[in-house]
Coordinates of C-alpha atoms in Angstrom, one line a residue:
X240 CA 10.0 6.6 29.3
X241 CA 8.1 4.1 27.5
X242 CA 6.9 4.8 24.1
X243 CA 6.0 1.9 21.2
X244 CA 4.3 4.6 19.3
X245 CA 5.7 3.6 16.3
X246 CA 7.3 0.6 14.7
X247 CA 10.7 1.6 15.8
X248 CA 9.8 0.7 18.9
X249 CA 12.6 -1.7 20.4
X250 CA 10.5 -5.2 20.5
X251 CA 13.9 -6.9 23.0
X252 CA 12.4 -7.1 26.5
X253 CA 10.0 -8.8 28.1
X254 CA 7.4 -5.9 27.6
X255 CA 7.8 -4.1 24.1
X256 CA 8.5 -0.6 24.4
X257 CA 11.6 1.6 23.8
X258 CA 12.5 3.0 27.6
X259 CA 15.7 3.7 29.3
X260 CA 17.6 6.6 28.4
X261 CA 16.9 6.7 24.4
X262 CA 14.6 5.6 21.7
X263 CA 15.0 3.9 18.8
X264 CA 13.7 7.0 17.1
X265 CA 16.8 9.2 18.3
X266 CA 14.1 10.7 21.4
X267 CA 15.6 10.7 25.1
X268 CA 14.4 9.8 27.9
X269 CA 13.6 14.0 28.8
X270 CA 11.9 14.6 26.0
X271 CA 9.5 11.2 25.6
X272 CA 8.1 13.0 29.3
X273 CA 7.7 16.2 28.7
X274 CA 5.5 14.2 25.1
X275 CA 3.8 12.5 27.4
X276 CA 3.1 16.3 29.4
X277 CA 2.1 18.3 27.0
X278 CA -0.4 15.4 25.8
X279 CA -1.9 15.5 29.1
X280 CA -2.2 18.7 29.3
X281 CA -3.9 19.3 25.9
X282 CA -6.4 16.3 27.7
X283 CA -7.1 18.8 29.9
X284 CA -7.4 21.3 27.5
X285 CA -10.4 19.0 26.2
X286 CA -11.9 18.7 29.1
X287 CA -12.9 22.4 28.8
X288 CA -12.8 22.8 25.2
X289 CA -16.2 20.3 25.2
X290 CA -18.3 21.3 28.0
X291 CA -17.5 25.3 26.0
X292 CA -18.0 23.7 23.1
X293 CA -21.6 22.0 24.2
X294 CA -22.8 25.5 25.9
X295 CA -21.5 27.5 21.8
X296 CA -18.9 29.3 23.2
X297 CA -16.4 26.8 21.5
X298 CA -13.2 28.6 21.4
X299 CA -11.4 27.6 18.0
X300 CA -8.7 29.0 18.5
X301 CA -7.2 26.9 21.0
X302 CA -8.3 23.7 18.4
X303 CA -5.9 24.6 16.6
X304 CA -3.5 24.5 19.4
X305 CA -4.6 21.1 19.9
X306 CA -4.0 19.7 16.6
X307 CA -0.3 21.6 16.6
X308 CA 0.7 20.6 19.4
X309 CA -0.9 16.9 19.5
X310 CA 1.2 16.7 16.0
X311 CA 4.8 17.6 17.3
X312 CA 4.6 14.4 19.6
X313 CA 4.1 12.1 16.6
X314 CA 7.0 10.0 16.1
X315 CA 10.1 12.2 14.5
X316 CA 9.0 15.1 14.4
X317 CA 10.2 17.3 17.3
X318 CA 13.2 16.5 19.9
X319 CA 13.5 20.1 21.5
X320 CA 13.2 19.9 25.2
X321 CA 13.2 24.0 25.2
X322 CA 10.1 23.7 22.4
X323 CA 7.8 21.7 24.8
X324 CA 8.3 23.3 27.8
X325 CA 7.5 26.8 26.3
X326 CA 4.3 24.6 24.8
X327 CA 3.5 23.5 28.6
X328 CA 3.7 27.1 29.6
X329 CA 0.7 27.9 26.3
X330 CA -1.7 24.5 27.6
X331 CA -1.9 26.2 31.0
X332 CA -3.0 29.2 29.5
X333 CA -4.9 28.3 27.5
X334 CA -6.8 26.3 29.4
X335 CA -7.5 28.3 31.2
X336 CA -9.1 30.7 28.8
X337 CA -11.1 28.0 28.0
X338 CA -12.3 27.1 31.7
X339 CA -13.2 30.9 31.8
X340 CA -15.5 30.8 28.8
X341 CA -16.9 27.7 29.6
X342 CA -17.4 29.3 33.3
X343 CA -19.0 32.0 31.6
X344 CA -21.6 30.5 29.0
X345 CA -22.3 28.4 31.6
X346 CA -23.1 31.3 34.2
X347 CA -24.7 33.0 31.4
X348 CA -27.7 30.5 30.9
X349 CA -27.4 29.9 34.8
X350 CA -26.2 26.7 35.6
X351 CA -23.4 26.8 38.1
X352 CA -20.0 25.4 36.5
X353 CA -18.2 22.5 37.4
X354 CA -15.0 22.3 38.7
X355 CA -12.8 19.2 36.9
X356 CA -10.1 17.0 37.9
X357 CA -8.0 14.7 36.2
X358 CA -5.3 16.6 33.2
X359 CA -8.0 20.1 33.4
X360 CA -6.3 20.1 36.5
X361 CA -2.5 20.2 35.9
X362 CA -0.4 22.8 36.8
X363 CA 2.9 22.1 35.7
X364 CA 5.8 22.8 37.7
X365 CA 8.0 25.5 37.4
X366 CA 10.9 23.9 36.3
X367 CA 12.9 20.9 34.3
X368 CA 13.4 18.7 37.5
X369 CA 9.7 19.3 38.8
X370 CA 8.2 19.4 35.0
X371 CA 9.9 15.6 34.7
X372 CA 8.7 14.3 38.4
X373 CA 5.1 15.1 37.2
X374 CA 5.5 12.5 34.4
X375 CA 4.2 9.2 36.2
X376 CA 0.4 10.4 36.0
X377 CA 1.3 11.4 31.5
X378 CA 3.0 7.7 31.3
X379 CA 1.1 5.6 28.3
X380 CA 0.9 2.5 30.4
X381 CA -0.4 4.8 33.4
X382 CA -2.5 2.7 35.4
X383 CA -1.8 -0.7 33.8
X384 CA -1.6 -2.6 37.2
X385 CA -4.8 -2.0 37.9
X386 CA -6.5 -2.6 33.5
X387 CA -4.0 -4.4 31.9
X388 CA -2.1 -3.9 28.7
X389 CA -5.1 -4.9 26.6
X390 CA -7.1 -2.0 28.2
X391 CA -3.9 -0.1 28.2
X392 CA -3.2 -0.8 24.3
X393 CA -7.0 0.2 23.0
X394 CA -6.5 3.3 25.2
X395 CA -3.5 4.0 23.0
X396 CA -4.6 3.0 20.2
X397 CA -7.8 6.2 20.4
X398 CA -4.5 8.6 21.6
X399 CA -2.6 7.2 18.3
X400 CA -5.5 7.8 15.8
X401 CA -5.8 10.9 17.8
X402 CA -2.1 11.8 17.0
X403 CA -2.5 10.8 13.5
X404 CA -5.9 12.3 13.3
X405 CA -4.3 15.8 14.4
X406 CA -1.5 15.5 11.8
X407 CA -3.9 15.5 8.9
X408 CA -6.3 18.7 10.7
X409 CA -2.8 20.7 11.1
X410 CA -1.9 21.0 7.3
X411 CA -5.3 21.1 6.7
X412 CA -5.9 24.1 9.7
X413 CA -2.2 26.0 8.0
X414 CA -4.4 25.9 4.2
X415 CA -7.2 27.9 6.2
X416 CA -9.4 24.8 6.3
X417 CA -11.0 23.8 9.2
X418 CA -14.7 22.8 10.8
X419 CA -16.6 22.7 14.1
X420 CA -16.6 18.8 13.4
X421 CA -13.5 18.3 13.5
X422 CA -12.0 20.7 16.1
X423 CA -15.6 19.3 17.7
X424 CA -14.2 15.1 17.4
X425 CA -10.7 15.7 18.3
X426 CA -11.7 17.4 21.6
X427 CA -14.9 14.8 22.2
X428 CA -12.0 11.9 22.1
X429 CA -9.5 13.8 23.8
X430 CA -11.6 14.0 26.6
X431 CA -12.9 11.1 26.3
X432 CA -9.3 9.6 27.2
X433 CA -9.3 11.8 30.3
X434 CA -11.5 10.0 31.9
X435 CA -9.7 6.2 31.9
X436 CA -11.9 4.9 30.1
X437 CA -11.8 0.9 31.1
X438 CA -14.8 -0.8 28.9
X439 CA -13.0 -3.1 26.1
X440 CA -16.0 -2.9 23.6
X441 CA -16.5 1.1 23.7
X442 CA -12.9 1.6 23.3
X443 CA -12.5 -0.1 20.3
X444 CA -16.1 1.0 19.1
X445 CA -15.1 4.6 19.7
X446 CA -11.6 3.8 18.2
X447 CA -13.8 3.0 15.0
X448 CA -15.3 5.0 14.9
X449 CA -11.7 8.0 14.4
X450 CA -12.3 6.5 11.5
X451 CA -15.0 8.1 10.3
X452 CA -13.9 11.0 12.0
X453 CA -10.1 10.6 9.9
X454 CA -12.9 10.7 7.0
X455 CA -13.9 13.9 7.1
X456 CA -10.4 15.2 7.3
X457 CA -8.9 13.7 4.9
X458 CA -11.9 15.5 3.1
X459 CA -11.0 18.7 4.5
X460 CA -7.0 18.0 4.0
X461 CA -7.8 17.5 0.4
X462 CA -9.8 20.0 -0.5
X463 CA -7.5 22.5 1.2
X464 CA -4.7 21.2 -0.8
X465 CA -6.0 21.3 -4.5
X466 CA -8.3 24.0 -3.7
X467 CA -4.4 26.0 -2.7
X468 CA -2.8 24.1 -5.8
X469 CA -5.2 22.3 -7.7
X470 CA -6.2 18.8 -9.2
X471 CA -2.9 16.8 -9.2
X472 CA -1.9 15.9 -12.9
X473 CA 0.3 13.2 -13.7
X474 CA 3.3 14.6 -14.1
X475 CA 7.0 13.4 -14.8
X476 CA 9.6 14.3 -12.3
X477 CA 13.6 15.2 -12.2
X478 CA 15.0 13.0 -10.5
X479 CA 18.5 13.6 -10.9
X480 CA 20.1 17.1 -10.2
X481 CA 21.2 20.2 -12.5
X482 CA 23.8 22.6 -12.4
X483 CA 23.1 25.9 -9.5
X484 CA 22.8 26.0 -6.3
X485 CA 20.1 24.3 -4.6
X486 CA 17.9 24.0 -1.9
X487 CA 15.9 20.4 -0.6
X488 CA 12.5 20.1 1.4
X489 CA 11.6 17.7 3.0
X490 CA 8.7 16.6 4.6
X491 CA 4.7 17.1 4.1
X492 CA 4.1 20.2 4.1
X493 CA 3.2 22.0 0.9
X494 CA 2.8 25.7 2.1
X495 CA 6.2 25.9 3.0
X496 CA 7.0 24.5 -0.5
X497 CA 5.0 27.0 -1.7
X498 CA 6.9 29.4 0.2
X499 CA 10.3 28.7 -0.6
X500 CA 9.4 28.6 -3.9
X501 CA 8.4 32.2 -4.0
X502 CA 11.0 33.4 -1.7
X503 CA 14.0 31.9 -3.8
X504 CA 12.1 33.1 -7.2
X505 CA 14.8 34.1 -9.9
X506 CA 17.3 34.3 -7.4
X507 CA 18.7 31.9 -9.6
X508 CA 18.3 28.3 -7.1
X509 CA 17.1 25.1 -7.3
X510 CA 14.5 24.0 -5.3
X511 CA 14.2 19.5 -4.7
X512 CA 11.7 17.7 -3.1
X513 CA 12.5 15.4 -1.1
X514 CA 11.0 12.3 0.7
X515 CA 6.7 12.5 0.8
X516 CA 7.1 15.6 -1.2
X517 CA 7.7 14.5 -4.1
X518 CA 4.2 14.8 -4.6
X519 CA 4.4 18.4 -5.3
X520 CA 5.4 18.2 -8.0
X521 CA 1.9 17.0 -9.2
X522 CA -0.2 20.0 -8.0
X523 CA -0.5 22.5 -11.1
X524 CA 0.5 25.7 -9.3
X525 CA 3.6 24.6 -7.5
X526 CA 5.2 23.2 -10.7
X527 CA 4.5 26.3 -12.5
X528 CA 7.3 27.5 -10.9
X529 CA 10.8 26.5 -13.6
X530 CA 13.2 26.0 -10.4
X531 CA 11.7 23.5 -8.8
X532 CA 13.6 21.3 -10.6
X533 CA 13.5 17.9 -9.1
X534 CA 13.5 15.6 -6.7
X535 CA 16.9 14.3 -5.1
X536 CA 17.2 11.3 -3.2
X537 CA 14.5 8.7 -1.5
X538 CA 12.2 7.9 1.7
X539 CA 12.7 10.0 4.6
X540 CA 15.0 6.7 6.2
X541 CA 17.8 8.0 4.1
X542 CA 17.9 11.1 4.8
X543 CA 21.4 11.0 6.8
X544 CA 22.9 9.9 3.6
X545 CA 20.7 11.9 1.5
X546 CA 21.9 14.6 3.2
X547 CA 24.8 15.1 3.9
X548 CA 25.3 14.2 0.2
X549 CA 23.3 17.0 -1.1
X550 CA 25.6 20.4 -1.4
X551 CA 23.2 23.3 -0.3
X552 CA 20.9 23.7 2.9
X553 CA 17.5 21.2 3.9
X554 CA 14.7 22.5 5.3
X555 CA 12.3 19.8 7.4
X556 CA 9.1 20.7 7.6
X557 CA 6.3 18.4 9.3
X558 CA 7.5 14.5 10.3
X559 CA 10.0 12.5 9.1
X560 CA 13.3 14.1 11.1
X561 CA 16.6 11.8 12.0
X562 CA 18.7 13.0 14.2
X563 CA 21.0 15.7 12.1
X564 CA 24.8 14.4 11.2
X565 CA 27.7 15.8 11.6
X566 CA 28.3 16.5 7.6
X567 CA 24.7 19.1 7.8
X568 CA 24.0 19.6 11.0
X569 CA 25.2 23.5 10.3
X570 CA 22.8 23.6 7.1
X571 CA 19.7 22.3 8.3
X572 CA 16.4 24.1 9.0
X573 CA 13.2 23.0 10.4
X574 CA 9.8 24.8 10.5
X575 CA 6.3 24.3 11.5
X576 CA 5.6 21.4 14.6
X577 CA 9.4 19.7 13.9
X578 CA 12.4 20.7 15.9
X579 CA 15.5 18.9 17.1
X580 CA 17.7 20.9 20.1
X581 CA 21.2 22.8 18.3
X582 CA 18.7 23.3 15.0
X583 CA 17.3 26.7 13.7
X584 CA 14.4 27.0 13.3
X585 CA 12.4 29.0 11.5
X586 CA 8.4 30.0 12.9
X587 CA 7.7 32.5 11.1
X588 CA 7.4 31.6 7.3
X589 CA 10.7 34.1 6.2
X590 CA 13.3 31.5 4.2
X591 CA 15.9 34.5 4.2
X592 CA 18.4 32.2 5.8
X593 CA 17.7 29.0 4.1
X594 CA 18.0 31.3 0.7
X595 CA 21.1 33.1 2.3
X596 CA 22.9 29.4 3.3
X597 CA 21.7 28.3 0.0
X598 CA 24.1 31.2 -1.8
X599 CA 26.7 30.6 0.5
X600 CA 27.2 27.2 -0.5
X601 CA 27.9 25.4 -3.7
X602 CA 25.1 23.7 -5.4
X603 CA 25.5 21.3 -8.0
X604 CA 28.4 21.5 -10.1
X605 CA 26.8 20.1 -13.4
X606 CA 23.7 18.3 -14.3
X607 CA 24.1 14.2 -14.2
X608 CA 21.7 12.4 -16.6
X609 CA 18.0 12.8 -17.4
X610 CA 16.1 10.2 -15.2
X611 CA 12.0 10.8 -14.1
X612 CA 10.0 9.8 -12.0
X613 CA 5.7 10.0 -12.7
X614 CA 3.8 11.8 -10.0
X615 CA 0.7 13.3 -9.6
X616 CA -2.6 10.6 -10.1
X617 CA -4.8 11.9 -7.6
X618 CA -8.6 11.6 -8.1
X619 CA -9.4 13.6 -10.1
X620 CA -6.6 12.9 -13.0
X621 CA -7.7 9.2 -12.4
X622 CA -11.2 9.7 -12.5
X623 CA -10.9 11.8 -15.5
X624 CA -9.9 8.3 -16.9
X625 CA -12.8 6.2 -15.6
X626 CA -14.3 5.2 -18.6
X627 CA -11.2 3.9 -19.7
X628 CA -10.9 2.6 -16.2
X629 CA -13.5 0.0 -16.4
X630 CA -13.7 -0.8 -19.4
X631 CA -10.0 -2.4 -19.2
X632 CA -11.7 -4.3 -16.0
X633 CA -14.8 -5.1 -18.0
X634 CA -12.8 -6.1 -21.2
X635 CA -10.6 -8.2 -18.6
X636 CA -7.3 -6.3 -19.3
X637 CA -7.0 -5.7 -16.1
X638 CA -7.7 -8.3 -14.0
X639 CA -6.6 -7.0 -11.1
X640 CA -5.6 -3.8 -8.5
X641 CA -3.1 -3.6 -5.4
X642 CA -2.8 -0.9 -4.0
X643 CA 1.1 -0.8 -2.0
X644 CA 0.9 3.0 1.4
X645 CA 2.1 3.8 3.7
X646 CA 4.8 4.7 5.4
X647 CA 8.7 3.1 4.4
X648 CA 10.9 2.4 7.7
X649 CA 14.5 0.9 8.7
X650 CA 13.7 -2.3 11.1
X651 CA 14.1 -5.2 8.4
X652 CA 11.4 -6.8 6.2
X653 CA 10.8 -3.5 3.9
X654 CA 11.3 -5.6 0.9
X655 CA 8.0 -7.4 0.9
X656 CA 6.9 -4.6 -0.6
X657 CA 9.1 -4.1 -3.4
X658 CA 8.5 -7.4 -3.7
X659 CA 4.5 -7.3 -3.4
X660 CA 4.3 -4.8 -5.6
X661 CA 7.2 -6.5 -8.2
X662 CA 5.3 -9.5 -8.3
X663 CA 2.0 -7.9 -9.5
X664 CA 0.8 -9.8 -12.8
X665 CA 1.2 -7.8 -15.3
X666 CA -2.9 -7.5 -15.9
X667 CA -2.9 -5.7 -12.6
X668 CA -2.3 -1.7 -11.3
X669 CA -0.2 -1.0 -8.9
X670 CA -1.1 2.4 -7.2
X671 CA 0.8 3.6 -4.6
X672 CA 0.1 6.5 -1.5
X673 CA 3.0 8.0 0.8
X674 CA 7.2 6.7 1.2
X675 CA 6.8 3.5 0.5
X676 CA 6.3 3.7 -3.0
X677 CA 10.5 4.3 -3.1
X678 CA 11.1 0.4 -2.9
X679 CA 9.5 0.0 -6.4
X680 CA 8.7 3.9 -8.0
X681 CA 12.4 3.6 -10.5
X682 CA 11.0 0.4 -11.8
X683 CA 9.3 0.8 -15.3
X684 CA 5.4 -1.9 -14.6
X685 CA 4.1 -0.6 -18.5
X686 CA 0.8 0.1 -19.3
X687 CA -1.8 -1.5 -20.4
X688 CA -4.0 0.0 -22.8
X689 CA -2.4 3.4 -22.6
X690 CA -3.2 3.2 -19.1
X691 CA 0.0 3.3 -16.8
X692 CA 0.6 0.3 -14.7
X693 CA 1.9 2.5 -11.4
X694 CA -0.1 5.3 -10.7
X695 CA 1.1 7.9 -7.7
X696 CA -1.7 8.9 -6.2
X697 CA 0.6 11.0 -3.6
X698 CA 1.6 11.5 0.4
X699 CA 0.3 9.8 3.3
X700 CA -1.6 12.7 2.9
X701 CA -3.6 12.3 -0.2
X702 CA -5.4 8.8 1.1
X703 CA -8.3 10.8 0.2
X704 CA -7.9 10.1 -3.2
X705 CA -7.6 6.5 -2.6
X706 CA -10.7 6.3 -0.8
X707 CA -12.7 8.4 -3.4
X708 CA -11.6 6.4 -6.2
X709 CA -12.1 2.9 -5.1
X710 CA -15.2 4.3 -3.9
X711 CA -16.2 6.0 -7.5
X712 CA -15.0 2.7 -8.9
X713 CA -17.7 0.6 -6.7
X714 CA -20.3 2.6 -7.8
X715 CA -19.8 1.8 -11.6
X716 CA -19.9 -1.8 -10.9
X717 CA -22.8 -1.8 -8.5
X718 CA -21.1 -3.2 -6.0
X719 CA -18.7 -2.6 -2.4
X720 CA -15.6 -1.9 -1.9
X721 CA -14.8 -5.4 -0.3
X722 CA -16.2 -6.8 -3.9
X723 CA -13.7 -4.9 -6.0
X724 CA -10.5 -6.8 -7.5
X725 CA -8.7 -4.9 -4.8
X726 CA -5.9 -5.7 -2.5
X727 CA -5.0 -3.6 0.3
X728 CA -1.2 -3.7 1.6
X729 CA -0.2 -1.2 4.1
X730 CA 3.5 -0.3 5.1
X731 CA 2.4 0.5 9.1
X732 CA 5.3 2.8 10.6
X733 CA 3.8 5.8 12.8
X734 CA 0.5 7.8 13.6
X735 CA -0.8 8.4 10.9
X736 CA -0.5 5.0 9.5
X737 CA -3.3 4.5 11.9
X738 CA -5.8 6.5 12.0
X739 CA -5.9 5.3 8.2
X740 CA -6.2 2.0 8.9
X741 CA -8.9 2.9 11.5
X742 CA -10.7 4.7 8.7
X743 CA -10.4 1.9 5.8
X744 CA -11.5 0.0 9.4
X745 CA -14.8 2.0 9.7
X746 CA -15.8 2.2 5.7
X747 CA -15.6 -1.8 5.6
X748 CA -12.9 -2.2 4.7
X749 CA -11.4 -6.0 4.9
X750 CA -8.8 -8.6 4.3
X751 CA -6.2 -6.0 4.8
X752 CA -2.6 -7.0 4.7
X753 CA -0.4 -4.5 7.0
X754 CA 3.0 -5.4 8.4
X755 CA 5.9 -5.4 8.8
X756 CA 5.0 -6.1 12.5
X757 CA 1.8 -5.3 13.6
X758 CA 1.9 -2.2 16.6
X759 CA 3.5 -3.1 19.4
X760 CA 0.5 -1.8 22.4
X761 CA -1.9 -4.3 20.2
X762 CA -1.7 -7.6 22.5
X763 CA -1.8 -10.6 20.6
X764 CA -6.2 -10.7 21.9
X765 CA -6.2 -7.4 20.6
X766 CA -4.8 -8.5 17.7
X767 CA -7.1 -11.2 17.2
X768 CA -9.8 -9.6 17.9
X769 CA -9.2 -7.3 14.5
X770 CA -8.3 -10.2 13.0
X771 CA -11.9 -12.1 14.1
X772 CA -13.7 -8.1 13.7
X773 CA -12.0 -7.4 10.1
X774 CA -10.5 -9.2 8.1
X775 CA -7.1 -8.1 9.3
X776 CA -3.6 -9.8 8.1
X777 CA -0.2 -9.6 8.6
X778 CA 2.0 -10.2 5.7
X779 CA 4.2 -12.7 5.5
X780 CA 5.6 -13.8 1.9
X781 CA 4.5 -11.7 -1.1
X782 CA 4.5 -14.4 -3.6
X783 CA 1.8 -15.7 -1.6
X784 CA 0.0 -12.5 -0.3
X785 CA -0.6 -11.5 -4.3
X786 CA -1.5 -15.1 -5.3
X787 CA -4.0 -15.4 -2.2
X788 CA -5.4 -12.0 -2.9
X789 CA -6.0 -12.8 -6.6
X790 CA -7.4 -15.8 -5.3
X791 CA -9.7 -14.9 -3.1
X792 CA -10.9 -12.1 -5.5
X793 CA -11.9 -15.0 -8.2
X794 CA -13.7 -17.1 -5.5

């Protein structure tokens, strides 16, 4: 195996990347190889899908399969080799169906169907040894001896952006929101990679172009979430338990959380959120369930401690799962794209096994002391008081905005984001997205003229809110986003963050602080190119970075 898609990447060897028997995320080499093969097979579907769509014969069901399949290969999502074998078989069948649609549409127009090679011609072996023997052609560094590390890195940048896009698009898709533009964009991106491109300028340009596609996906997901559950509202969320039976829901998938809430209604079982599910409390149709009792624990990397101490069953939706500890392995369930060998998977939306487990387990025996975290400052909530915010800026009451977003993680250097947020001057506002917020969201930041100094905009899935707020402020002040008193510090961990970063670059946003380290697949030459073109900044000392941001804003 070779895997270097996230910040957990092993950097101790001569070439960065997790190799050998086991990656730092817990993924074994066989599962890694199967994931690479699945991506290879999906590229083959995309090759035919692009041609079929060009002939007005799209297969949107196949497009949905592409989204969900790619999602399973993200960091800390699915570790189940049997699931990947099944997906490989299904991918071949989907490819054959799309190929038949293309050929039929071509003949209907008097065209001679063109047989395709590469991933489009891939046939999965009948058994596990055969599949693992096929994996070499699908490795992320395949052909590096011919094209070199820079081209390999740019291909990886393109692929990992597509992974993030597929994840966001899948979240929207399960809520009934999709678009032909998004389906076509994903298919085109994967088909482009299937051709093994070698032009560095084109690769970088197309990667930044994927940022525009991701913006469309983020807008779609925002519409899916708010259209289904209502616009977020500022909400105080209890972060200590109450007595009673309990279920803990982690990950990102609001639809799964809603299903659990509905299926536990009037049962006396309390439901708690964990990790990136915390912002769910801001949605009116979710917080209307009185047994949505609060949030328990912290960010994803703390789950082994949090889940072990929770006295009920745990449901993991979407990313980010870590190897279940023996203390809770028999009471954790997965749903959607998530999987771990030996862990019970709920594939049909019927959470009866989860409810049954909650009844059998003790739950909390007493209430904890009352403590609260306020969430729900999505774009509608913030823009509803935009006049107050604009007035505060013009009066000089608010000097600067700091957006601290992205994923938290277990690697050293993450305290930077707490130091950065806590070091922001008292006449500034801190906005936050993603689970990096857990580094500082229990701190009392106070207010500025009734405006909270800490505004939790939601999950990483809610990035569109931040973009909409920044765009509205820029319009109000008659300037560009880069002219706003706004600094972005992004905590990078995995592929969703790559897609978001490319969106910001596509919008022309400069001077983004990214860290604590940069992706391992970006060579020094590629990093320098990003620095030169987009002013990207690797995080350093938090106090120095805050001071530099304020100085840039004043100049």
